[in-house]
Amino acid sequence: MAIALALVVLALGSVLFHFLSPWYFTPIASNWGAIDTTIGITFWVTGVVFVAVNVFMAWAVVRYRHRHDSRADYQPENKKLEWWLLVLTAGGVAAMLAPGLLVWADVIHVPRDARVVEVMAQQWNWSYRLPGKDGKLGTVNARLVSESNPFGLNPADPNGRDDILAASPELHVPLGQPVKLVLRSKDVLHNFGVAELRVKMDMVPGQVTYAWFTPTRTGSFDLLCEELCGIGHFAMRGRVVVDEPAAYEAWLNRQPTFAQAADRAPGDAVAGKTLYASCAACHGAKGEGNMALNAPRLGGQPAWYLERQLHLFRAGARGTHEKDTFGKMMAPMAATLPDEKALADVSAYIASLPDTPAAPTMKGDIEKGRRYYATCAACHGADGRGIAATQAPRLQGMSDWYLARQLQHFRDGVRGGHPQDIHGAQMGLVAGMLSDDAAIGDTLAYINSR
């Protein structure tokens, strides 16, 4: 009786948990309500079978429990029962499969008026390419992928000149308009998954897959890689923002085209030298840094990274947290640079300064640091010199005491929490693996040994 009662309680408890549990689907934000319907049908079919099987087992335990005065009636076969089981099982399987096949028929047929977005996945980053005014994406070739051409666009294809490139992990799409996702991977198997949009599709190296959806409400939704793609898989996050059409067009107009990125004149280092004069008081005339003034080494960092950080300081996305004492000091200095050209010029000048590594100050267990750094290496490079395609700056030879402080800030939420600092948010996830200051010291000791 105890076993029979336990089986009944298990069945009823599971049903109650299903209906009363606070953990359920995220509110849908696309046209794929049919996907929820198919999952609901599966729950009903499997739920009925689960309850029926457990209740039957409970009845069988009681009905055919061991008794000294009776013996079981053994039947090697029962055609009538077998036919019932065959029909019911076939009906249940068909009820689960048929709706899914109908939905899949819609999934593979993309509306003709769908906007096309190419999604590029790489450990552990997202980037996007959209057609320009001609409405066509230029051709690509994996052999053309480089630091300056991360999508591998064919420069000889005129259709690619106006392609819009979004290097940020944040993608914007217009409300109420179908969007076709063309999915590519540079390295390993990834998966594009946005729960609220009910979109989930594998991204296979060497192949192009696709999916589509029509957003039905505005909002910002987490984009996750839902395929175990390596040790830093947990940090491969992005964001899909659904905008009103006017806001979407404004975002689109702010993104550079392939031609603009290729033809963009580099910052003027000569003009930047004058602008750097106020920076030199703390960071040194040659960008060597000054630990006593809490000013890190700048020389050796690429211009694109310096420019991005100066932009974040100017925009209030960095240096505003109450615990970021020295970031607050840097924010007003960045505000003295009047425009984007000034940011580019001073960054170009700093990038031209002598590449003299800073003296190491951190000590730790290099072997432990090597294991920690395995996660960092995919973005920052095995030698710690940074990779532009993954938006990861140089670490090797930089001021290790400054890096230690930044890792602490990322780990503790002091840095990387602003919505505009998307790359900082990713670093916050990665820095979380460094549970204490000793782990940070070990990691930096290993970087210093490179």
Short mmCIF file of C-alpha atoms in Angstrom, two decimals:
data_model
loop_
_atom_site.label_atom_id
_atom_site.label_comp_id
_atom_site.label_asym_id
_atom_site.label_seq_id
_atom_site.Cartn_x
_atom_site.Cartn_y
_atom_site.Cartn_z
CA MET A 1 0.00 0.00 0.00
CA ALA A 2 2.86 2.38 0.78
CA ILE A 3 4.34 1.86 -2.69
CA ALA A 4 0.96 2.35 -4.37
CA LEU A 5 0.33 5.52 -2.37
CA ALA A 6 3.79 6.85 -3.29
CA LEU A 7 3.07 6.30 -6.99
CA VAL A 8 -0.24 8.18 -6.77
CA VAL A 9 1.34 11.03 -4.81
CA LEU A 10 4.17 11.23 -7.40
CA ALA A 11 1.71 11.48 -10.28
CA LEU A 12 -0.56 14.06 -8.62
CA GLY A 13 2.39 16.04 -7.26
CA SER A 14 3.93 16.26 -10.74
CA VAL A 15 0.66 17.54 -12.21
CA LEU A 16 0.28 20.14 -9.47
CA PHE A 17 3.90 21.25 -9.89
CA HIS A 18 3.35 21.70 -13.63
CA PHE A 19 0.33 23.98 -13.15
CA LEU A 20 1.48 25.84 -10.01
CA SER A 21 5.21 26.19 -10.73
CA PRO A 22 6.48 29.78 -11.16
CA TRP A 23 9.00 28.49 -13.74
CA TYR A 24 7.29 28.45 -17.10
CA PHE A 25 7.73 29.90 -20.58
CA THR A 26 8.93 33.47 -20.91
CA PRO A 27 6.20 35.73 -22.36
CA ILE A 28 6.26 35.36 -26.13
CA ALA A 29 7.36 38.32 -28.25
CA SER A 30 7.05 36.96 -31.79
CA ASN A 31 4.66 35.29 -34.19
CA TRP A 32 5.64 31.79 -33.08
CA GLY A 33 2.71 31.10 -30.77
CA ALA A 34 2.25 27.84 -32.70
CA ILE A 35 5.49 26.60 -31.12
CA ASP A 36 3.99 27.06 -27.67
CA THR A 37 0.86 25.24 -28.84
CA THR A 38 2.88 22.23 -30.01
CA ILE A 39 4.74 22.11 -26.70
CA GLY A 40 1.41 22.37 -24.86
CA ILE A 41 0.05 19.41 -26.85
CA THR A 42 3.16 17.42 -26.00
CA PHE A 43 2.68 18.22 -22.31
CA TRP A 44 -0.95 17.03 -22.45
CA VAL A 45 -0.17 13.78 -24.29
CA THR A 46 2.84 12.86 -22.16
CA GLY A 47 1.10 14.10 -19.00
CA VAL A 48 -1.96 11.90 -19.54
CA VAL A 49 0.26 8.89 -20.27
CA PHE A 50 2.44 9.64 -17.22
CA VAL A 51 -0.58 9.82 -14.88
CA ALA A 52 -2.24 6.78 -16.45
CA VAL A 53 0.89 4.64 -16.18
CA ASN A 54 1.52 5.59 -12.56
CA VAL A 55 -2.11 5.08 -11.52
CA PHE A 56 -2.14 1.71 -13.32
CA MET A 57 1.06 0.72 -11.55
CA ALA A 58 -0.47 1.69 -8.20
CA TRP A 59 -3.60 -0.35 -9.01
CA ALA A 60 -1.47 -3.32 -10.13
CA VAL A 61 0.61 -3.19 -6.93
CA VAL A 62 -2.57 -3.42 -4.84
CA ARG A 63 -4.55 -5.75 -7.10
CA TYR A 64 -1.75 -8.24 -7.66
CA ARG A 65 0.08 -7.94 -4.35
CA HIS A 66 1.52 -11.17 -2.99
CA ARG A 67 -1.05 -13.40 -1.21
CA HIS A 68 -0.58 -16.95 -0.02
CA ASP A 69 -4.04 -18.04 -1.19
CA SER A 70 -3.76 -16.95 -4.84
CA ARG A 71 -1.51 -17.21 -7.84
CA ALA A 72 -1.08 -14.85 -10.77
CA ASP A 73 -2.77 -15.74 -14.05
CA TYR A 74 0.06 -15.76 -16.60
CA GLN A 75 -0.84 -14.83 -20.19
CA PRO A 76 2.04 -15.00 -22.72
CA GLU A 77 0.13 -12.71 -25.10
CA ASN A 78 -3.10 -10.73 -25.37
CA LYS A 79 -3.88 -9.58 -28.90
CA LYS A 80 -6.79 -7.41 -27.87
CA LEU A 81 -4.65 -5.53 -25.32
CA GLU A 82 -1.76 -5.27 -27.78
CA TRP A 83 -4.02 -3.74 -30.43
CA TRP A 84 -5.33 -1.20 -27.93
CA LEU A 85 -1.77 -0.29 -26.91
CA LEU A 86 -0.68 -0.05 -30.55
CA VAL A 87 -3.57 2.24 -31.53
CA LEU A 88 -3.27 4.47 -28.46
CA THR A 89 0.53 4.74 -28.78
CA ALA A 90 0.30 5.56 -32.49
CA GLY A 91 -2.38 8.16 -31.77
CA GLY A 92 -0.26 9.76 -29.04
CA VAL A 93 2.87 9.88 -31.18
CA ALA A 94 0.92 11.32 -34.12
CA ALA A 95 -0.65 13.95 -31.85
CA MET A 96 2.83 15.06 -30.80
CA LEU A 97 4.50 14.93 -34.23
CA ALA A 98 1.81 16.33 -36.54
CA PRO A 99 1.64 19.85 -35.01
CA GLY A 100 5.45 20.06 -35.03
CA LEU A 101 5.56 19.15 -38.72
CA LEU A 102 3.00 21.85 -39.50
CA VAL A 103 5.03 24.45 -37.59
CA TRP A 104 8.26 23.32 -39.25
CA ALA A 105 6.63 23.85 -42.64
CA ASP A 106 6.17 27.50 -41.61
CA VAL A 107 9.68 27.77 -40.17
CA ILE A 108 11.39 26.82 -43.43
CA HIS A 109 9.26 29.13 -45.61
CA VAL A 110 10.49 32.67 -45.06
CA PRO A 111 8.18 35.54 -46.12
CA ARG A 112 9.32 37.30 -49.28
CA ASP A 113 9.31 40.70 -47.59
CA ALA A 114 11.49 39.59 -44.64
CA ARG A 115 14.43 41.82 -43.71
CA VAL A 116 17.70 39.89 -43.91
CA VAL A 117 20.25 39.94 -41.09
CA GLU A 118 23.45 37.92 -41.19
CA VAL A 119 24.58 36.75 -37.77
CA MET A 120 28.24 35.85 -37.27
CA ALA A 121 29.21 33.74 -34.26
CA GLN A 122 32.72 33.36 -32.92
CA GLN A 123 34.00 32.22 -29.53
CA TRP A 124 32.53 34.09 -27.68
CA ASN A 125 31.05 37.00 -29.59
CA TRP A 126 28.17 38.00 -31.82
CA SER A 127 28.27 40.43 -34.75
CA TYR A 128 25.82 41.31 -37.50
CA ARG A 129 25.66 42.38 -41.15
CA LEU A 130 22.62 43.94 -42.81
CA PRO A 131 21.93 44.89 -46.43
CA GLY A 132 22.42 48.54 -47.39
CA LYS A 133 20.17 50.66 -49.59
CA ASP A 134 20.42 48.18 -52.46
CA GLY A 135 18.72 45.53 -50.30
CA LYS A 136 21.38 42.94 -51.14
CA LEU A 137 24.12 41.38 -49.06
CA GLY A 138 27.53 41.21 -50.69
CA THR A 139 29.23 37.86 -51.21
CA VAL A 140 31.61 36.49 -48.59
CA ASN A 141 34.44 33.99 -48.47
CA ALA A 142 35.96 32.42 -45.37
CA ARG A 143 39.42 32.88 -46.86
CA LEU A 144 38.92 36.66 -46.80
CA VAL A 145 38.26 36.80 -43.04
CA SER A 146 40.86 38.98 -41.35
CA GLU A 147 41.23 41.46 -38.51
CA SER A 148 40.12 44.31 -40.78
CA ASN A 149 37.47 42.22 -42.57
CA PRO A 150 35.88 40.00 -39.88
CA PHE A 151 32.92 39.01 -42.09
CA GLY A 152 35.12 37.99 -45.01
CA LEU A 153 33.35 40.30 -47.47
CA ASN A 154 34.49 40.25 -51.06
CA PRO A 155 35.83 43.78 -51.72
CA ALA A 156 35.32 43.30 -55.47
CA ASP A 157 31.55 42.77 -55.05
CA PRO A 158 29.74 46.13 -55.46
CA ASN A 159 26.71 44.76 -53.59
CA GLY A 160 28.77 44.59 -50.41
CA ARG A 161 30.01 48.18 -50.39
CA ASP A 162 26.88 49.46 -48.62
CA ASP A 163 26.44 46.45 -46.31
CA ILE A 164 25.90 47.65 -42.76
CA LEU A 165 28.24 46.19 -40.14
CA ALA A 166 27.30 46.01 -36.46
CA ALA A 167 30.29 44.84 -34.45
CA SER A 168 28.36 45.09 -31.17
CA PRO A 169 26.64 41.98 -29.69
CA GLU A 170 23.42 44.03 -29.73
CA LEU A 171 21.09 43.63 -32.72
CA HIS A 172 18.10 45.90 -33.35
CA VAL A 173 15.08 44.76 -35.39
CA PRO A 174 11.86 46.62 -36.33
CA LEU A 175 8.54 45.85 -34.67
CA GLY A 176 5.97 43.99 -36.74
CA GLN A 177 8.25 43.21 -39.70
CA PRO A 178 9.48 39.68 -40.51
CA VAL A 179 13.22 39.17 -40.05
CA LYS A 180 15.27 36.43 -41.69
CA LEU A 181 18.42 35.41 -39.82
CA VAL A 182 21.25 34.08 -41.97
CA LEU A 183 23.49 32.23 -39.52
CA ARG A 184 27.25 31.63 -39.87
CA SER A 185 29.99 30.43 -37.52
CA LYS A 186 33.70 31.14 -37.77
CA ASP A 187 34.98 28.37 -35.56
CA VAL A 188 32.83 25.78 -33.78
CA LEU A 189 29.19 24.78 -33.46
CA HIS A 190 27.12 27.59 -31.94
CA ASN A 191 23.38 28.11 -31.52
CA PHE A 192 21.36 31.31 -31.87
CA GLY A 193 18.66 31.24 -29.20
CA VAL A 194 16.25 33.95 -27.98
CA ALA A 195 13.63 32.46 -25.66
CA GLU A 196 11.06 35.25 -25.94
CA LEU A 197 11.18 35.16 -29.74
CA ARG A 198 11.01 31.33 -29.79
CA VAL A 199 14.01 31.29 -32.13
CA LYS A 200 16.67 28.59 -31.81
CA MET A 201 18.89 27.37 -34.64
CA ASP A 202 22.33 25.76 -34.89
CA MET A 203 25.21 27.62 -36.55
CA VAL A 204 27.50 25.14 -38.27
CA PRO A 205 31.03 26.01 -39.45
CA GLY A 206 31.25 25.84 -43.24
CA GLN A 207 27.47 26.01 -43.66
CA VAL A 208 24.78 28.69 -43.71
CA THR A 209 21.60 28.02 -41.75
CA TYR A 210 18.62 30.27 -41.29
CA ALA A 211 15.55 31.07 -39.19
CA TRP A 212 12.93 33.79 -39.19
CA PHE A 213 10.47 35.54 -36.89
CA THR A 214 8.20 38.56 -36.71
CA PRO A 215 8.56 40.53 -33.45
CA THR A 216 5.22 41.43 -31.89
CA ARG A 217 6.26 43.68 -29.00
CA THR A 218 9.08 46.05 -28.26
CA GLY A 219 11.71 45.19 -25.68
CA SER A 220 15.25 43.96 -25.09
CA PHE A 221 15.73 40.20 -25.08
CA ASP A 222 18.76 38.11 -24.12
CA LEU A 223 20.54 36.29 -26.92
CA LEU A 224 22.28 33.12 -25.74
CA CYS A 225 24.48 30.58 -27.44
CA GLU A 226 22.56 27.42 -26.59
CA GLU A 227 25.25 25.02 -27.80
CA LEU A 228 28.21 24.08 -25.60
CA CYS A 229 30.84 25.89 -27.68
CA GLY A 230 33.83 25.83 -25.34
CA ILE A 231 35.04 26.79 -21.91
CA GLY A 232 33.70 30.37 -22.21
CA HIS A 233 30.30 29.27 -23.55
CA PHE A 234 28.50 30.78 -20.54
CA ALA A 235 29.74 34.27 -21.46
CA MET A 236 28.60 34.20 -25.10
CA ARG A 237 25.67 36.52 -24.69
CA GLY A 238 24.12 39.23 -26.77
CA ARG A 239 20.90 41.17 -27.02
CA VAL A 240 18.08 41.51 -29.54
CA VAL A 241 16.26 44.84 -29.21
CA VAL A 242 12.87 45.25 -30.86
CA ASP A 243 12.28 48.91 -31.77
CA GLU A 244 9.49 50.95 -33.19
CA PRO A 245 10.23 51.48 -36.93
CA ALA A 246 11.45 55.07 -36.46
CA ALA A 247 13.83 54.11 -33.63
CA TYR A 248 15.07 51.17 -35.68
CA GLU A 249 15.87 53.37 -38.67
CA ALA A 250 17.73 55.78 -36.37
CA TRP A 251 19.84 52.89 -35.03
CA LEU A 252 20.46 51.60 -38.55
CA ASN A 253 21.69 55.00 -39.72
CA ARG A 254 24.26 55.10 -36.91
CA GLN A 255 25.93 51.88 -38.05
CA PRO A 256 28.89 52.06 -40.46
CA THR A 257 28.85 50.47 -43.89
CA PHE A 258 31.59 48.21 -45.20
CA ALA A 259 32.77 51.01 -47.50
CA GLN A 260 32.87 53.52 -44.64
CA ALA A 261 34.81 51.12 -42.44
CA ALA A 262 37.27 50.32 -45.23
CA ASP A 263 37.68 53.93 -46.36
CA ARG A 264 37.67 55.54 -42.93
CA ALA A 265 40.72 57.70 -42.51
CA PRO A 266 42.75 56.76 -39.43
CA GLY A 267 43.08 59.23 -36.60
CA ASP A 268 45.66 61.98 -37.03
CA ALA A 269 48.47 61.21 -34.59
CA VAL A 270 50.01 64.66 -35.11
CA ALA A 271 46.79 66.37 -34.06
CA GLY A 272 46.39 63.85 -31.27
CA LYS A 273 49.76 64.78 -29.77
CA THR A 274 48.43 68.20 -28.80
CA LEU A 275 45.30 66.68 -27.29
CA TYR A 276 47.40 64.18 -25.31
CA ALA A 277 49.25 66.95 -23.46
CA SER A 278 46.67 66.99 -20.65
CA CYS A 279 46.77 63.17 -20.40
CA ALA A 280 50.57 63.07 -20.09
CA ALA A 281 50.50 64.61 -16.61
CA CYS A 282 49.18 61.32 -15.24
CA HIS A 283 49.87 58.68 -17.88
CA GLY A 284 53.36 59.91 -18.76
CA ALA A 285 54.80 61.56 -21.83
CA LYS A 286 55.32 58.15 -23.47
CA GLY A 287 52.16 56.56 -22.12
CA GLU A 288 54.16 54.51 -19.63
CA GLY A 289 51.67 55.07 -16.78
CA ASN A 290 52.20 56.06 -13.17
CA MET A 291 51.15 53.70 -10.38
CA ALA A 292 51.43 56.46 -7.75
CA LEU A 293 48.78 58.45 -9.64
CA ASN A 294 46.69 55.34 -10.41
CA ALA A 295 47.22 55.99 -14.12
CA PRO A 296 47.79 52.79 -16.14
CA ARG A 297 50.08 52.31 -19.07
CA LEU A 298 48.44 53.32 -22.37
CA GLY A 299 51.26 52.74 -24.83
CA GLY A 300 50.87 49.42 -26.59
CA GLN A 301 47.08 49.44 -26.63
CA PRO A 302 45.40 49.54 -30.07
CA ALA A 303 43.68 52.75 -31.14
CA TRP A 304 40.26 51.09 -31.59
CA TYR A 305 40.17 50.00 -27.93
CA LEU A 306 41.36 53.36 -26.56
CA GLU A 307 38.77 55.14 -28.69
CA ARG A 308 35.98 52.89 -27.41
CA GLN A 309 36.88 53.44 -23.76
CA LEU A 310 37.12 57.21 -24.21
CA HIS A 311 33.72 57.12 -25.85
CA LEU A 312 32.26 55.16 -22.91
CA PHE A 313 33.71 57.68 -20.45
CA ARG A 314 32.26 60.59 -22.43
CA ALA A 315 28.85 58.92 -22.75
CA GLY A 316 28.59 58.20 -19.02
CA ALA A 317 28.70 54.45 -19.57
CA ARG A 318 31.91 54.17 -17.57
CA GLY A 319 33.23 56.05 -14.55
CA THR A 320 29.87 56.71 -12.95
CA HIS A 321 29.65 53.93 -10.36
CA GLU A 322 30.04 55.21 -6.80
CA LYS A 323 32.87 52.73 -6.11
CA ASP A 324 34.80 53.54 -9.28
CA THR A 325 36.86 56.30 -7.70
CA PHE A 326 39.47 56.62 -10.42
CA GLY A 327 36.97 56.12 -13.21
CA LYS A 328 35.14 59.20 -11.91
CA MET A 329 38.36 61.13 -12.28
CA MET A 330 38.79 59.94 -15.86
CA ALA A 331 35.26 60.79 -17.02
CA PRO A 332 35.66 64.60 -16.94
CA MET A 333 39.04 64.30 -18.69
CA ALA A 334 37.42 62.38 -21.55
CA ALA A 335 34.71 65.05 -21.72
CA THR A 336 37.35 67.61 -22.75
CA LEU A 337 37.64 65.84 -26.11
CA PRO A 338 35.02 67.71 -28.15
CA ASP A 339 34.05 65.19 -30.86
CA GLU A 340 34.61 61.79 -32.44
CA LYS A 341 37.54 63.09 -34.50
CA ALA A 342 39.31 64.20 -31.35
CA LEU A 343 38.81 60.73 -29.85
CA ALA A 344 40.27 59.13 -32.97
CA ASP A 345 43.21 61.55 -33.10
CA VAL A 346 44.32 61.16 -29.49
CA SER A 347 43.86 57.37 -29.70
CA ALA A 348 46.01 57.28 -32.82
CA TYR A 349 48.74 59.23 -31.07
CA ILE A 350 48.69 56.98 -28.01
CA ALA A 351 48.87 53.89 -30.26
CA SER A 352 52.04 55.36 -31.82
CA LEU A 353 53.86 55.65 -28.48
CA PRO A 354 56.75 53.29 -27.69
CA ASP A 355 55.74 49.73 -26.89
CA THR A 356 57.65 49.36 -23.64
CA PRO A 357 56.10 46.72 -21.34
CA ALA A 358 55.21 47.83 -17.82
CA ALA A 359 57.20 46.32 -14.97
CA PRO A 360 55.32 43.39 -13.36
CA THR A 361 54.06 43.91 -9.80
CA MET A 362 51.77 40.90 -9.33
CA LYS A 363 52.90 37.53 -7.99
CA GLY A 364 51.01 34.27 -8.06
CA ASP A 365 50.89 30.63 -9.09
CA ILE A 366 51.64 30.66 -12.82
CA GLU A 367 50.33 27.13 -13.39
CA LYS A 368 46.97 27.98 -11.79
CA GLY A 369 46.93 31.19 -13.78
CA ARG A 370 47.46 29.24 -16.99
CA ARG A 371 44.27 27.25 -16.31
CA TYR A 372 42.30 30.40 -15.54
CA TYR A 373 43.61 32.16 -18.63
CA ALA A 374 42.43 29.35 -20.94
CA THR A 375 39.01 31.02 -20.94
CA CYS A 376 40.49 34.46 -21.68
CA ALA A 377 42.79 33.25 -24.47
CA ALA A 378 40.02 32.72 -27.03
CA CYS A 379 39.31 36.46 -27.06
CA HIS A 380 42.58 38.05 -25.93
CA GLY A 381 44.87 35.60 -27.74
CA ALA A 382 47.17 32.90 -26.43
CA ASP A 383 49.93 35.49 -25.99
CA GLY A 384 47.61 38.10 -24.44
CA ARG A 385 48.18 40.65 -27.21
CA GLY A 386 44.48 41.10 -27.97
CA ILE A 387 42.29 40.32 -30.99
CA ALA A 388 40.40 43.10 -32.75
CA ALA A 389 37.82 40.72 -34.27
CA THR A 390 36.70 39.66 -30.78
CA GLN A 391 36.87 43.25 -29.44
CA ALA A 392 39.45 42.11 -26.87
CA PRO A 393 42.30 44.51 -25.92
CA ARG A 394 45.91 43.73 -25.16
CA LEU A 395 46.75 42.40 -21.69
CA GLN A 396 50.38 41.32 -21.99
CA GLY A 397 52.82 44.04 -20.96
CA MET A 398 50.13 46.36 -19.58
CA SER A 399 49.97 47.63 -15.99
CA ASP A 400 49.08 44.49 -14.04
CA TRP A 401 47.99 46.38 -10.92
CA TYR A 402 45.47 48.24 -13.08
CA LEU A 403 44.26 45.01 -14.68
CA ALA A 404 43.80 43.54 -11.19
CA ARG A 405 41.63 46.47 -10.17
CA GLN A 406 39.54 46.24 -13.33
CA LEU A 407 39.01 42.50 -12.90
CA GLN A 408 37.83 43.17 -9.34
CA HIS A 409 35.47 45.86 -10.65
CA PHE A 410 34.09 43.56 -13.33
CA ARG A 411 33.64 40.73 -10.81
CA ASP A 412 31.95 42.98 -8.24
CA GLY A 413 29.67 44.79 -10.71
CA VAL A 414 31.45 48.14 -10.43
CA ARG A 415 32.26 48.06 -14.14
CA GLY A 416 30.29 46.57 -17.01
CA GLY A 417 26.82 47.20 -15.61
CA HIS A 418 25.82 50.07 -17.91
CA PRO A 419 23.52 49.05 -20.82
CA GLN A 420 25.83 50.73 -23.34
CA ASP A 421 28.89 48.82 -22.13
CA ILE A 422 27.99 45.50 -23.74
CA HIS A 423 31.55 44.20 -23.91
CA GLY A 424 32.00 45.16 -20.26
CA ALA A 425 28.93 43.10 -19.37
CA GLN A 426 30.53 40.07 -21.02
CA MET A 427 33.71 40.67 -19.05
CA GLY A 428 31.64 40.77 -15.88
CA LEU A 429 30.52 37.20 -16.57
CA VAL A 430 34.05 35.98 -17.29
CA ALA A 431 35.58 37.77 -14.29
CA GLY A 432 33.08 35.96 -12.08
CA MET A 433 35.15 32.79 -12.44
CA LEU A 434 37.95 34.52 -10.50
CA SER A 435 36.48 33.93 -7.08
CA ASP A 436 39.05 35.84 -5.06
CA ASP A 437 42.03 38.17 -5.37
CA ALA A 438 44.44 35.22 -5.29
CA ALA A 439 42.89 33.87 -8.51
CA ILE A 440 43.28 37.30 -10.10
CA GLY A 441 46.93 37.40 -9.02
CA ASP A 442 47.55 33.92 -10.47
CA THR A 443 46.01 34.92 -13.81
CA LEU A 444 48.05 38.11 -14.06
CA ALA A 445 51.22 36.28 -13.05
CA TYR A 446 50.67 33.94 -15.97
CA ILE A 447 50.02 36.85 -18.36
CA ASN A 448 53.25 38.48 -17.17
CA SER A 449 55.11 35.28 -18.02
CA ARG A 450 54.09 35.38 -21.67
#
